[in-house]
Amino acid sequence: MQIETFSPEETFELGRQIGREAKPGEVLTLIGDLGVGKTVFTQGVAAGLGIEEPVSSPTFTIVQVYEDGRLPFYHFDVYRIGDLEEMEEIGYEDYFYGGGVTMIEWANLIEDILPEIYREIRIEKNLEKGFDYRLITIEEVHRS
Ligand code: ADP
Ligand code: MG
Protein backbone atom coordinates (compact mmCIF):
# COMPACT_ATOMS: atom_id res chain seq x y z
CA MET A 1 0.00 0.00 0.00
CA GLN A 2 1.31 3.45 -0.91
CA ILE A 3 0.02 6.76 0.37
CA GLU A 4 1.16 10.28 -0.40
CA THR A 5 0.96 12.92 2.30
CA PHE A 6 1.42 16.65 1.93
CA SER A 7 1.67 17.78 5.56
CA PRO A 8 2.76 16.46 8.97
CA GLU A 9 -0.92 16.38 9.96
CA GLU A 10 -1.72 13.93 7.17
CA THR A 11 1.16 11.65 8.17
CA PHE A 12 -0.01 11.82 11.78
CA GLU A 13 -3.53 10.89 10.67
CA LEU A 14 -2.29 7.87 8.74
CA GLY A 15 -0.39 6.73 11.84
CA ARG A 16 -3.51 7.23 13.91
CA GLN A 17 -5.46 4.94 11.62
CA ILE A 18 -2.80 2.23 12.05
CA GLY A 19 -2.88 2.75 15.81
CA ARG A 20 -6.65 2.38 15.96
CA GLU A 21 -6.47 -0.95 14.15
CA ALA A 22 -3.34 -2.29 15.87
CA LYS A 23 -3.52 -5.69 17.51
CA PRO A 24 -1.60 -7.13 20.48
CA GLY A 25 1.84 -8.42 19.48
CA GLU A 26 2.05 -6.34 16.32
CA VAL A 27 5.52 -5.14 15.31
CA LEU A 28 5.81 -2.08 13.07
CA THR A 29 9.10 -0.87 11.65
CA LEU A 30 9.93 2.57 10.32
CA ILE A 31 12.52 3.17 7.63
CA GLY A 32 13.52 6.58 6.36
CA ASP A 33 16.12 9.31 6.58
CA LEU A 34 16.53 11.72 9.46
CA GLY A 35 13.71 14.29 9.54
CA VAL A 36 11.46 12.41 7.14
CA GLY A 37 8.60 11.99 9.62
CA LYS A 38 9.12 8.73 11.50
CA THR A 39 8.39 10.31 14.84
CA VAL A 40 5.38 12.23 13.49
CA PHE A 41 3.97 8.92 12.23
CA THR A 42 4.72 7.27 15.58
CA GLN A 43 2.91 10.05 17.42
CA GLY A 44 -0.12 9.32 15.27
CA VAL A 45 0.03 5.62 16.10
CA ALA A 46 0.24 6.49 19.80
CA ALA A 47 -2.81 8.75 19.47
CA GLY A 48 -4.67 5.95 17.70
CA LEU A 49 -3.91 3.68 20.64
CA GLY A 50 -5.41 6.28 22.95
CA ILE A 51 -2.12 7.33 24.49
CA GLU A 52 -2.31 10.84 25.90
CA GLU A 53 1.24 11.17 27.20
CA PRO A 54 3.49 13.18 24.87
CA VAL A 55 5.54 10.92 22.59
CA SER A 56 8.96 11.99 21.37
CA SER A 57 11.94 10.08 20.04
CA PRO A 58 13.56 8.10 22.88
CA THR A 59 17.00 9.38 21.99
CA PHE A 60 18.86 8.31 25.13
CA THR A 61 16.96 5.20 26.11
CA ILE A 62 16.44 3.06 22.94
CA VAL A 63 12.95 2.14 24.16
CA GLN A 64 10.17 4.15 25.72
CA VAL A 65 7.12 2.38 27.14
CA TYR A 66 3.63 3.89 27.21
CA GLU A 67 1.04 2.09 29.30
CA ASP A 68 -1.89 4.48 29.29
CA GLY A 69 -3.45 3.46 25.97
CA ARG A 70 -5.70 0.67 24.74
CA LEU A 71 -2.59 -1.56 24.47
CA PRO A 72 0.95 -1.12 25.79
CA PHE A 73 3.09 0.75 23.28
CA TYR A 74 6.84 0.12 22.97
CA HIS A 75 8.59 2.82 21.01
CA PHE A 76 12.13 1.95 19.96
CA ASP A 77 14.54 4.33 18.26
CA VAL A 78 17.66 2.32 17.51
CA TYR A 79 19.50 5.06 15.62
CA ARG A 80 22.31 5.17 18.17
CA ILE A 81 22.62 1.48 18.81
CA GLY A 82 26.18 0.13 18.79
CA ASP A 83 25.55 -3.58 18.43
CA LEU A 84 22.80 -6.13 18.92
CA GLU A 85 24.04 -6.95 22.40
CA GLU A 86 22.47 -3.70 23.56
CA MET A 87 19.13 -5.04 22.39
CA GLU A 88 19.73 -8.27 24.32
CA GLU A 89 20.55 -6.24 27.43
CA ILE A 90 17.26 -4.39 27.40
CA GLY A 91 15.41 -7.67 26.82
CA TYR A 92 13.93 -6.74 23.47
CA GLU A 93 12.18 -10.10 23.11
CA ASP A 94 9.85 -9.28 25.97
CA TYR A 95 8.64 -6.33 23.89
CA PHE A 96 8.65 -7.83 20.39
CA TYR A 97 6.85 -10.97 21.53
CA GLY A 98 4.72 -9.43 24.27
CA GLY A 99 1.12 -8.32 24.22
CA GLY A 100 1.68 -4.74 23.21
CA VAL A 101 2.39 -2.88 20.00
CA THR A 102 6.05 -2.38 19.08
CA MET A 103 7.26 0.45 16.86
CA ILE A 104 10.91 0.52 15.79
CA GLU A 105 12.43 3.61 14.19
CA TRP A 106 15.57 2.80 12.12
CA ALA A 107 14.66 -0.90 12.17
CA ASN A 108 17.05 -1.56 9.28
CA LEU A 109 19.90 -1.27 11.82
CA ILE A 110 18.65 -4.33 13.72
CA GLU A 111 17.34 -6.33 10.80
CA ASP A 112 18.85 -9.61 12.03
CA ILE A 113 16.66 -9.75 15.12
CA LEU A 114 13.36 -8.59 13.67
CA PRO A 115 10.54 -11.10 14.09
CA GLU A 116 9.44 -13.42 11.31
CA ILE A 117 6.45 -11.25 10.46
CA TYR A 118 6.22 -7.49 10.80
CA ARG A 119 4.80 -4.49 9.03
CA GLU A 120 7.32 -2.20 7.41
CA ILE A 121 6.57 1.48 6.92
CA ARG A 122 8.91 3.33 4.60
CA ILE A 123 8.78 7.11 4.36
CA GLU A 124 10.47 8.96 1.52
CA LYS A 125 10.72 12.57 0.42
CA ASN A 126 10.55 13.76 -3.14
CA LEU A 127 11.63 17.39 -3.26
CA GLU A 128 10.32 17.76 -6.80
CA LYS A 129 6.85 17.36 -5.32
CA GLY A 130 7.38 19.91 -2.58
CA PHE A 131 9.10 20.25 0.76
CA ASP A 132 6.27 18.66 2.75
CA TYR A 133 5.56 15.82 0.33
CA ARG A 134 6.08 12.26 1.64
CA LEU A 135 5.57 8.90 -0.03
CA ILE A 136 4.63 6.29 2.58
CA THR A 137 4.81 2.60 1.72
CA ILE A 138 3.30 0.07 4.09
CA GLU A 139 4.15 -3.54 3.49
CA GLU A 140 3.78 -6.81 5.37
CA VAL A 141 7.15 -8.56 5.59
CA HIS A 142 7.52 -12.33 6.01
CA ARG A 143 11.12 -13.33 6.60
CA SER A 144 12.04 -16.79 5.46
P1 ADP B 1 12.28 11.52 11.97
O1 ADP B 1 11.70 10.91 13.20
O2 ADP B 1 12.07 10.69 10.74
O3 ADP B 1 13.73 11.91 12.12
P2 ADP B 1 10.48 13.70 12.60
O4 ADP B 1 9.16 13.04 12.61
O5 ADP B 1 11.13 13.97 13.93
O6 ADP B 1 11.51 12.87 11.66
O7 ADP B 1 10.41 15.08 11.84
C1 ADP B 1 9.78 15.24 10.60
C2 ADP B 1 9.75 16.72 10.25
O8 ADP B 1 9.25 16.91 8.93
C3 ADP B 1 8.85 17.51 11.18
O9 ADP B 1 9.44 18.75 11.43
C4 ADP B 1 7.56 17.68 10.35
O10 ADP B 1 6.84 18.84 10.70
C5 ADP B 1 8.13 17.80 8.95
N1 ADP B 1 7.20 17.40 7.87
C6 ADP B 1 6.89 18.14 6.78
N2 ADP B 1 6.04 17.53 5.97
C7 ADP B 1 5.76 16.33 6.55
C8 ADP B 1 4.94 15.23 6.16
N3 ADP B 1 4.23 15.20 5.01
N4 ADP B 1 4.90 14.16 7.00
C9 ADP B 1 5.63 14.15 8.13
N5 ADP B 1 6.44 15.15 8.55
C10 ADP B 1 6.51 16.25 7.76
MG1 MG C 1 12.60 10.23 15.05
mmCIF file of N, CA and C in Angstrom, residues 27-143:
data_model
loop_
_atom_site.group_PDB
_atom_site.id
_atom_site.type_symbol
_atom_site.label_atom_id
_atom_site.label_comp_id
_atom_site.label_asym_id
_atom_site.label_seq_id
_atom_site.Cartn_x
_atom_site.Cartn_y
_atom_site.Cartn_z
ATOM 1 N N VAL A 27 4.230 -5.857 15.402
ATOM 2 C CA VAL A 27 5.515 -5.145 15.305
ATOM 3 C C VAL A 27 5.515 -4.314 14.032
ATOM 4 N N LEU A 28 5.761 -3.025 14.197
ATOM 5 C CA LEU A 28 5.814 -2.082 13.074
ATOM 6 C C LEU A 28 7.226 -1.529 12.999
ATOM 7 N N THR A 29 7.760 -1.446 11.789
ATOM 8 C CA THR A 29 9.098 -0.874 11.650
ATOM 9 C C THR A 29 9.025 0.372 10.786
ATOM 10 N N LEU A 30 9.910 1.309 11.052
ATOM 11 C CA LEU A 30 9.931 2.569 10.318
ATOM 12 C C LEU A 30 11.296 2.778 9.688
ATOM 13 N N ILE A 31 11.290 2.963 8.386
ATOM 14 C CA ILE A 31 12.520 3.167 7.634
ATOM 15 C C ILE A 31 12.434 4.528 6.954
ATOM 16 N N GLY A 32 13.511 5.287 7.043
ATOM 17 C CA GLY A 32 13.521 6.582 6.359
ATOM 18 C C GLY A 32 14.578 7.487 6.958
ATOM 19 N N ASP A 33 15.034 8.428 6.161
ATOM 20 C CA ASP A 33 16.120 9.315 6.581
ATOM 21 C C ASP A 33 15.731 10.189 7.778
ATOM 22 N N LEU A 34 16.733 10.790 8.356
ATOM 23 C CA LEU A 34 16.530 11.725 9.460
ATOM 24 C C LEU A 34 15.597 12.857 9.008
ATOM 25 N N GLY A 35 14.599 13.159 9.822
ATOM 26 C CA GLY A 35 13.714 14.286 9.540
ATOM 27 C C GLY A 35 12.623 14.005 8.518
ATOM 28 N N VAL A 36 12.439 12.731 8.187
ATOM 29 C CA VAL A 36 11.461 12.410 7.141
ATOM 30 C C VAL A 36 10.035 12.314 7.690
ATOM 31 N N GLY A 37 9.938 12.048 9.019
ATOM 32 C CA GLY A 37 8.598 11.990 9.624
ATOM 33 C C GLY A 37 8.303 10.712 10.397
ATOM 34 N N LYS A 38 9.333 9.976 10.764
ATOM 35 C CA LYS A 38 9.118 8.731 11.496
ATOM 36 C C LYS A 38 8.470 8.988 12.854
ATOM 37 N N THR A 39 8.946 10.020 13.521
ATOM 38 C CA THR A 39 8.386 10.309 14.840
ATOM 39 C C THR A 39 6.977 10.884 14.723
ATOM 40 N N VAL A 40 6.747 11.704 13.720
ATOM 41 C CA VAL A 40 5.383 12.226 13.488
ATOM 42 C C VAL A 40 4.415 11.060 13.299
ATOM 43 N N PHE A 41 4.807 10.096 12.484
ATOM 44 C CA PHE A 41 3.972 8.923 12.232
ATOM 45 C C PHE A 41 3.733 8.156 13.538
ATOM 46 N N THR A 42 4.810 7.984 14.299
ATOM 47 C CA THR A 42 4.721 7.266 15.580
ATOM 48 C C THR A 42 3.771 7.969 16.546
ATOM 49 N N GLN A 43 3.810 9.294 16.556
ATOM 50 C CA GLN A 43 2.906 10.055 17.419
ATOM 51 C C GLN A 43 1.457 9.816 17.029
ATOM 52 N N GLY A 44 1.227 9.651 15.726
ATOM 53 C CA GLY A 44 -0.116 9.320 15.266
ATOM 54 C C GLY A 44 -0.548 7.945 15.747
ATOM 55 N N VAL A 45 0.348 6.973 15.640
ATOM 56 C CA VAL A 45 0.033 5.616 16.103
ATOM 57 C C VAL A 45 -0.318 5.647 17.593
ATOM 58 N N ALA A 46 0.488 6.382 18.359
ATOM 59 C CA ALA A 46 0.236 6.485 19.805
ATOM 60 C C ALA A 46 -1.149 7.087 20.059
ATOM 61 N N ALA A 47 -1.482 8.124 19.312
ATOM 62 C CA ALA A 47 -2.805 8.752 19.473
ATOM 63 C C ALA A 47 -3.908 7.750 19.146
ATOM 64 N N GLY A 48 -3.692 6.956 18.106
ATOM 65 C CA GLY A 48 -4.672 5.952 17.702
ATOM 66 C C GLY A 48 -4.848 4.859 18.746
ATOM 67 N N LEU A 49 -3.830 4.655 19.548
ATOM 68 C CA LEU A 49 -3.907 3.684 20.642
ATOM 69 C C LEU A 49 -4.513 4.315 21.900
ATOM 70 N N GLY A 50 -4.818 5.589 21.808
ATOM 71 C CA GLY A 50 -5.412 6.282 22.948
ATOM 72 C C GLY A 50 -4.404 6.766 23.979
ATOM 73 N N ILE A 51 -3.154 6.863 23.561
ATOM 74 C CA ILE A 51 -2.117 7.334 24.490
ATOM 75 C C ILE A 51 -2.166 8.857 24.552
ATOM 76 N N GLU A 52 -2.206 9.383 25.754
ATOM 77 C CA GLU A 52 -2.309 10.839 25.901
ATOM 78 C C GLU A 52 -0.996 11.484 26.310
ATOM 79 N N GLU A 53 -0.099 10.659 26.862
ATOM 80 C CA GLU A 53 1.237 11.170 27.198
ATOM 81 C C GLU A 53 1.917 11.684 25.933
ATOM 82 N N PRO A 54 2.742 12.729 26.056
ATOM 83 C CA PRO A 54 3.487 13.175 24.870
ATOM 84 C C PRO A 54 4.508 12.126 24.428
ATOM 85 N N VAL A 55 4.610 11.910 23.138
ATOM 86 C CA VAL A 55 5.536 10.921 22.586
ATOM 87 C C VAL A 55 6.609 11.658 21.789
ATOM 88 N N SER A 56 7.865 11.429 22.159
ATOM 89 C CA SER A 56 8.959 11.992 21.367
ATOM 90 C C SER A 56 9.946 10.867 21.105
ATOM 91 N N SER A 57 10.979 11.142 20.331
ATOM 92 C CA SER A 57 11.936 10.078 20.044
ATOM 93 C C SER A 57 12.743 9.762 21.299
ATOM 94 N N PRO A 58 12.814 8.470 21.666
ATOM 95 C CA PRO A 58 13.563 8.100 22.881
ATOM 96 C C PRO A 58 15.059 8.074 22.610
ATOM 97 N N THR A 59 15.628 9.249 22.463
ATOM 98 C CA THR A 59 17.005 9.377 21.992
ATOM 99 C C THR A 59 18.034 8.718 22.898
ATOM 100 N N PHE A 60 17.832 8.804 24.209
ATOM 101 C CA PHE A 60 18.863 8.309 25.127
ATOM 102 C C PHE A 60 18.514 6.968 25.754
ATOM 103 N N THR A 61 17.387 6.397 25.394
ATOM 104 C CA THR A 61 16.959 5.200 26.107
ATOM 105 C C THR A 61 16.706 3.979 25.222
ATOM 106 N N ILE A 62 16.772 4.131 23.908
ATOM 107 C CA ILE A 62 16.441 3.061 22.942
ATOM 108 C C ILE A 62 14.961 2.713 22.953
ATOM 109 N N VAL A 63 14.384 2.449 24.148
ATOM 110 C CA VAL A 63 12.954 2.136 24.156
ATOM 111 C C VAL A 63 12.224 2.968 25.201
ATOM 112 N N GLN A 64 11.047 3.412 24.812
ATOM 113 C CA GLN A 64 10.168 4.152 25.716
ATOM 114 C C GLN A 64 8.843 3.390 25.774
ATOM 115 N N VAL A 65 8.341 3.179 26.982
ATOM 116 C CA VAL A 65 7.124 2.384 27.140
ATOM 117 C C VAL A 65 5.965 3.284 27.559
ATOM 118 N N TYR A 66 4.846 3.127 26.872
ATOM 119 C CA TYR A 66 3.630 3.890 27.208
ATOM 120 C C TYR A 66 2.541 2.900 27.597
ATOM 121 N N GLU A 67 2.000 3.073 28.769
ATOM 122 C CA GLU A 67 1.045 2.091 29.300
ATOM 123 C C GLU A 67 -0.373 2.637 29.392
ATOM 124 N N ASP A 68 -0.577 3.874 29.012
ATOM 125 C CA ASP A 68 -1.888 4.482 29.288
ATOM 126 C C ASP A 68 -2.874 4.384 28.124
ATOM 127 N N GLY A 69 -2.542 3.598 27.101
ATOM 128 C CA GLY A 69 -3.453 3.457 25.968
ATOM 129 C C GLY A 69 -4.233 2.152 25.993
ATOM 130 N N ARG A 70 -4.917 1.893 24.904
ATOM 131 C CA ARG A 70 -5.701 0.670 24.742
ATOM 132 C C ARG A 70 -4.830 -0.576 24.847
ATOM 133 N N LEU A 71 -3.583 -0.484 24.362
ATOM 134 C CA LEU A 71 -2.593 -1.558 24.470
ATOM 135 C C LEU A 71 -1.282 -0.915 24.884
ATOM 136 N N PRO A 72 -0.382 -1.682 25.529
ATOM 137 C CA PRO A 72 0.946 -1.115 25.791
ATOM 138 C C PRO A 72 1.636 -0.767 24.473
ATOM 139 N N PHE A 73 2.400 0.302 24.486
ATOM 140 C CA PHE A 73 3.090 0.749 23.278
ATOM 141 C C PHE A 73 4.576 0.851 23.571
ATOM 142 N N TYR A 74 5.380 0.134 22.782
ATOM 143 C CA TYR A 74 6.835 0.115 22.973
ATOM 144 C C TYR A 74 7.482 0.835 21.801
ATOM 145 N N HIS A 75 8.014 1.988 22.068
ATOM 146 C CA HIS A 75 8.590 2.818 21.010
ATOM 147 C C HIS A 75 10.114 2.742 21.052
ATOM 148 N N PHE A 76 10.674 2.054 20.078
ATOM 149 C CA PHE A 76 12.134 1.946 19.962
ATOM 150 C C PHE A 76 12.647 2.967 18.956
ATOM 151 N N ASP A 77 13.783 3.588 19.268
ATOM 152 C CA ASP A 77 14.536 4.332 18.259
ATOM 153 C C ASP A 77 15.966 3.820 18.367
ATOM 154 N N VAL A 78 16.374 3.013 17.398
ATOM 155 C CA VAL A 78 17.662 2.324 17.514
ATOM 156 C C VAL A 78 18.771 3.028 16.729
ATOM 157 N N TYR A 79 18.538 4.291 16.412
ATOM 158 C CA TYR A 79 19.501 5.060 15.616
ATOM 159 C C TYR A 79 20.908 5.021 16.207
ATOM 160 N N ARG A 80 20.996 5.086 17.528
ATOM 161 C CA ARG A 80 22.307 5.173 18.165
ATOM 162 C C ARG A 80 22.837 3.843 18.687
ATOM 163 N N ILE A 81 22.209 2.766 18.285
ATOM 164 C CA ILE A 81 22.619 1.477 18.814
ATOM 165 C C ILE A 81 24.019 1.106 18.299
ATOM 166 N N GLY A 82 24.841 0.535 19.198
ATOM 167 C CA GLY A 82 26.177 0.131 18.794
ATOM 168 C C GLY A 82 26.175 -1.267 18.210
ATOM 169 N N ASP A 83 25.654 -2.212 18.955
ATOM 170 C CA ASP A 83 25.546 -3.576 18.433
ATOM 171 C C ASP A 83 24.329 -4.262 19.036
ATOM 172 N N LEU A 84 24.039 -5.442 18.538
ATOM 173 C CA LEU A 84 22.803 -6.129 18.917
ATOM 174 C C LEU A 84 22.795 -6.543 20.382
ATOM 175 N N GLU A 85 23.976 -6.599 20.988
ATOM 176 C CA GLU A 85 24.044 -6.955 22.402
ATOM 177 C C GLU A 85 23.254 -5.963 23.266
ATOM 178 N N GLU A 86 23.247 -4.718 22.829
ATOM 179 C CA GLU A 86 22.468 -3.704 23.562
ATOM 180 C C GLU A 86 20.985 -4.044 23.558
ATOM 181 N N MET A 87 20.534 -4.629 22.472
ATOM 182 C CA MET A 87 19.131 -5.044 22.387
ATOM 183 C C MET A 87 18.878 -6.209 23.340
ATOM 184 N N GLU A 88 19.840 -7.141 23.388
ATOM 185 C CA GLU A 88 19.734 -8.269 24.322
ATOM 186 C C GLU A 88 19.636 -7.751 25.753
ATOM 187 N N GLU A 89 20.496 -6.774 26.064
ATOM 188 C CA GLU A 89 20.554 -6.241 27.433
ATOM 189 C C GLU A 89 19.234 -5.629 27.884
ATOM 190 N N ILE A 90 18.539 -4.979 26.980
ATOM 191 C CA ILE A 90 17.259 -4.394 27.398
ATOM 192 C C ILE A 90 16.116 -5.399 27.290
ATOM 193 N N GLY A 91 16.439 -6.624 26.874
ATOM 194 C CA GLY A 91 15.414 -7.673 26.821
ATOM 195 C C GLY A 91 14.373 -7.428 25.748
ATOM 196 N N TYR A 92 14.843 -7.129 24.550
ATOM 197 C CA TYR A 92 13.925 -6.736 23.469
ATOM 198 C C TYR A 92 12.853 -7.781 23.185
ATOM 199 N N GLU A 93 13.157 -9.057 23.448
ATOM 200 C CA GLU A 93 12.185 -10.102 23.111
ATOM 201 C C GLU A 93 10.902 -9.972 23.929
ATOM 202 N N ASP A 94 11.046 -9.480 25.149
ATOM 203 C CA ASP A 94 9.851 -9.277 25.969
ATOM 204 C C ASP A 94 8.907 -8.263 25.330
ATOM 205 N N TYR A 95 9.474 -7.325 24.575
ATOM 206 C CA TYR A 95 8.645 -6.326 23.895
ATOM 207 C C TYR A 95 8.125 -6.877 22.567
ATOM 208 N N PHE A 96 9.042 -7.370 21.737
ATOM 209 C CA PHE A 96 8.655 -7.828 20.390
ATOM 210 C C PHE A 96 7.594 -8.930 20.465
ATOM 211 N N TYR A 97 7.743 -9.814 21.445
ATOM 212 C CA TYR A 97 6.851 -10.970 21.532
ATOM 213 C C TYR A 97 5.893 -10.873 22.716
ATOM 214 N N GLY A 98 5.655 -9.649 23.180
ATOM 215 C CA GLY A 98 4.719 -9.431 24.274
ATOM 216 C C GLY A 98 3.343 -9.064 23.735
ATOM 217 N N GLY A 99 2.496 -8.579 24.612
ATOM 218 C CA GLY A 99 1.117 -8.318 24.224
ATOM 219 C C GLY A 99 0.836 -6.897 23.773
ATOM 220 N N GLY A 100 1.884 -6.123 23.609
ATOM 221 C CA GLY A 100 1.679 -4.740 23.207
ATOM 222 C C GLY A 100 1.947 -4.519 21.730
ATOM 223 N N VAL A 101 2.063 -3.259 21.361
ATOM 224 C CA VAL A 101 2.387 -2.883 19.995
ATOM 225 C C VAL A 101 3.796 -2.298 20.007
ATOM 226 N N THR A 102 4.656 -2.836 19.137
ATOM 227 C CA THR A 102 6.046 -2.383 19.075
ATOM 228 C C THR A 102 6.262 -1.552 17.821
ATOM 229 N N MET A 103 6.891 -0.402 18.000
ATOM 230 C CA MET A 103 7.258 0.450 16.863
ATOM 231 C C MET A 103 8.772 0.647 16.914
ATOM 232 N N ILE A 104 9.448 0.421 15.798
ATOM 233 C CA ILE A 104 10.912 0.520 15.788
ATOM 234 C C ILE A 104 11.372 1.493 14.715
ATOM 235 N N GLU A 105 11.839 2.671 15.147
ATOM 236 C CA GLU A 105 12.433 3.608 14.189
ATOM 237 C C GLU A 105 13.848 3.143 13.860
ATOM 238 N N TRP A 106 14.247 3.238 12.615
ATOM 239 C CA TRP A 106 15.566 2.800 12.120
ATOM 240 C C TRP A 106 15.733 1.289 12.228
ATOM 241 N N ALA A 107 14.641 0.561 12.004
ATOM 242 C CA ALA A 107 14.658 -0.899 12.174
ATOM 243 C C ALA A 107 15.678 -1.589 11.270
ATOM 244 N N ASN A 108 16.062 -0.945 10.175
ATOM 245 C CA ASN A 108 17.051 -1.564 9.283
ATOM 246 C C ASN A 108 18.383 -1.813 9.994
ATOM 247 N N LEU A 109 18.644 -1.077 11.085
ATOM 248 C CA LEU A 109 19.899 -1.266 11.823
ATOM 249 C C LEU A 109 19.900 -2.531 12.680
ATOM 250 N N ILE A 110 18.726 -3.108 12.897
ATOM 251 C CA ILE A 110 18.654 -4.330 13.724
ATOM 252 C C ILE A 110 17.921 -5.440 12.968
ATOM 253 N N GLU A 111 18.083 -5.426 11.667
ATOM 254 C CA GLU A 111 17.336 -6.330 10.799
ATOM 255 C C GLU A 111 17.430 -7.800 11.232
ATOM 256 N N ASP A 112 18.621 -8.197 11.698
ATOM 257 C CA ASP A 112 18.851 -9.613 12.029
ATOM 258 C C ASP A 112 17.959 -10.134 13.143
ATOM 259 N N ILE A 113 17.463 -9.257 13.997
ATOM 260 C CA ILE A 113 16.661 -9.747 15.125
ATOM 261 C C ILE A 113 15.181 -9.382 14.998
ATOM 262 N N LEU A 114 14.787 -8.891 13.850
ATOM 263 C CA LEU A 114 13.359 -8.592 13.669
ATOM 264 C C LEU A 114 12.567 -9.900 13.645
ATOM 265 N N PRO A 115 11.320 -9.860 14.078
ATOM 266 C CA PRO A 115 10.536 -11.099 14.088
ATOM 267 C C PRO A 115 10.233 -11.600 12.672
ATOM 268 N N GLU A 116 9.677 -12.785 12.610
ATOM 269 C CA GLU A 116 9.438 -13.419 11.314
ATOM 270 C C GLU A 116 8.425 -12.635 10.475
ATOM 271 N N ILE A 117 7.466 -12.035 11.156
ATOM 272 C CA ILE A 117 6.447 -11.254 10.455
ATOM 273 C C ILE A 117 6.366 -9.867 11.097
ATOM 274 N N TYR A 118 6.416 -8.855 10.287
ATOM 275 C CA TYR A 118 6.217 -7.495 10.799
ATOM 276 C C TYR A 118 5.707 -6.618 9.662
ATOM 277 N N ARG A 119 5.296 -5.421 10.037
ATOM 278 C CA ARG A 119 4.803 -4.486 9.033
ATOM 279 C C ARG A 119 5.836 -3.377 8.866
ATOM 280 N N GLU A 120 6.308 -3.215 7.660
ATOM 281 C CA GLU A 120 7.325 -2.197 7.408
ATOM 282 C C GLU A 120 6.676 -0.937 6.833
ATOM 283 N N ILE A 121 7.060 0.191 7.411
ATOM 284 C CA ILE A 121 6.573 1.476 6.924
ATOM 285 C C ILE A 121 7.776 2.277 6.445
ATOM 286 N N ARG A 122 7.781 2.600 5.173
ATOM 287 C CA ARG A 122 8.913 3.333 4.603
ATOM 288 C C ARG A 122 8.438 4.725 4.231
ATOM 289 N N ILE A 123 9.168 5.723 4.668
ATOM 290 C CA ILE A 123 8.778 7.110 4.355
ATOM 291 C C ILE A 123 9.889 7.752 3.531
ATOM 292 N N GLU A 124 9.490 8.325 2.409
ATOM 293 C CA GLU A 124 10.472 8.962 1.524
ATOM 294 C C GLU A 124 10.013 10.357 1.117
ATOM 295 N N LYS A 125 10.996 11.242 0.968
ATOM 296 C CA LYS A 125 10.716 12.574 0.423
ATOM 297 C C LYS A 125 10.846 12.536 -1.090
ATOM 298 N N ASN A 126 10.292 13.535 -1.727
ATOM 299 C CA ASN A 126 10.554 13.765 -3.141
ATOM 300 C C ASN A 126 10.452 15.271 -3.331
ATOM 301 N N LEU A 127 11.612 15.918 -3.293
ATOM 302 C CA LEU A 127 11.629 17.387 -3.262
ATOM 303 C C LEU A 127 11.005 18.008 -4.507
ATOM 304 N N GLU A 128 10.980 17.239 -5.595
ATOM 305 C CA GLU A 128 10.323 17.756 -6.803
ATOM 306 C C GLU A 128 8.827 17.973 -6.572
ATOM 307 N N LYS A 129 8.289 17.237 -5.589
ATOM 308 C CA LYS A 129 6.849 17.356 -5.317
ATOM 309 C C LYS A 129 6.560 18.274 -4.141
ATOM 310 N N GLY A 130 7.587 18.951 -3.655
ATOM 311 C CA GLY A 130 7.380 19.907 -2.581
ATOM 312 C C GLY A 130 8.069 19.484 -1.302
ATOM 313 N N PHE A 131 8.328 20.461 -0.457
ATOM 314 C CA PHE A 131 9.099 20.250 0.759
ATOM 315 C C PHE A 131 8.366 19.339 1.742
ATOM 316 N N ASP A 132 7.045 19.422 1.761
ATOM 317 C CA ASP A 132 6.269 18.656 2.749
ATOM 318 C C ASP A 132 5.681 17.362 2.181
ATOM 319 N N TYR A 133 6.054 17.056 0.970
ATOM 320 C CA TYR A 133 5.556 15.824 0.334
ATOM 321 C C TYR A 133 6.260 14.591 0.927
ATOM 322 N N ARG A 134 5.483 13.535 1.207
ATOM 323 C CA ARG A 134 6.076 12.260 1.641
ATOM 324 C C ARG A 134 5.349 11.116 0.945
ATOM 325 N N LEU A 135 6.131 10.140 0.496
ATOM 326 C CA LEU A 135 5.574 8.902 -0.027
ATOM 327 C C LEU A 135 5.730 7.838 1.057
ATOM 328 N N ILE A 136 4.611 7.259 1.476
ATOM 329 C CA ILE A 136 4.634 6.295 2.577
ATOM 330 C C ILE A 136 4.201 4.935 2.044
ATOM 331 N N THR A 137 5.079 3.960 2.198
ATOM 332 C CA THR A 137 4.813 2.603 1.716
ATOM 333 C C THR A 137 4.665 1.680 2.919
ATOM 334 N N ILE A 138 3.553 0.985 2.971
ATOM 335 C CA ILE A 138 3.302 0.068 4.086
ATOM 336 C C ILE A 138 3.207 -1.343 3.520
ATOM 337 N N GLU A 139 3.994 -2.213 4.088
ATOM 338 C CA GLU A 139 4.154 -3.545 3.489
ATOM 339 C C GLU A 139 4.332 -4.597 4.582
ATOM 340 N N GLU A 140 3.624 -5.690 4.435
ATOM 341 C CA GLU A 140 3.779 -6.809 5.368
ATOM 342 C C GLU A 140 5.021 -7.606 4.970
ATOM 343 N N VAL A 141 5.925 -7.828 5.901
ATOM 344 C CA VAL A 141 7.153 -8.561 5.593
ATOM 345 C C VAL A 141 7.116 -9.925 6.262
ATOM 346 N N HIS A 142 7.372 -10.959 5.485
ATOM 347 C CA HIS A 142 7.518 -12.329 6.009
ATOM 348 C C HIS A 142 8.957 -12.742 5.752
ATOM 349 N N ARG A 143 9.735 -12.881 6.795
ATOM 350 C CA ARG A 143 11.121 -13.332 6.599
ATOM 351 C C ARG A 143 11.120 -14.847 6.439
#
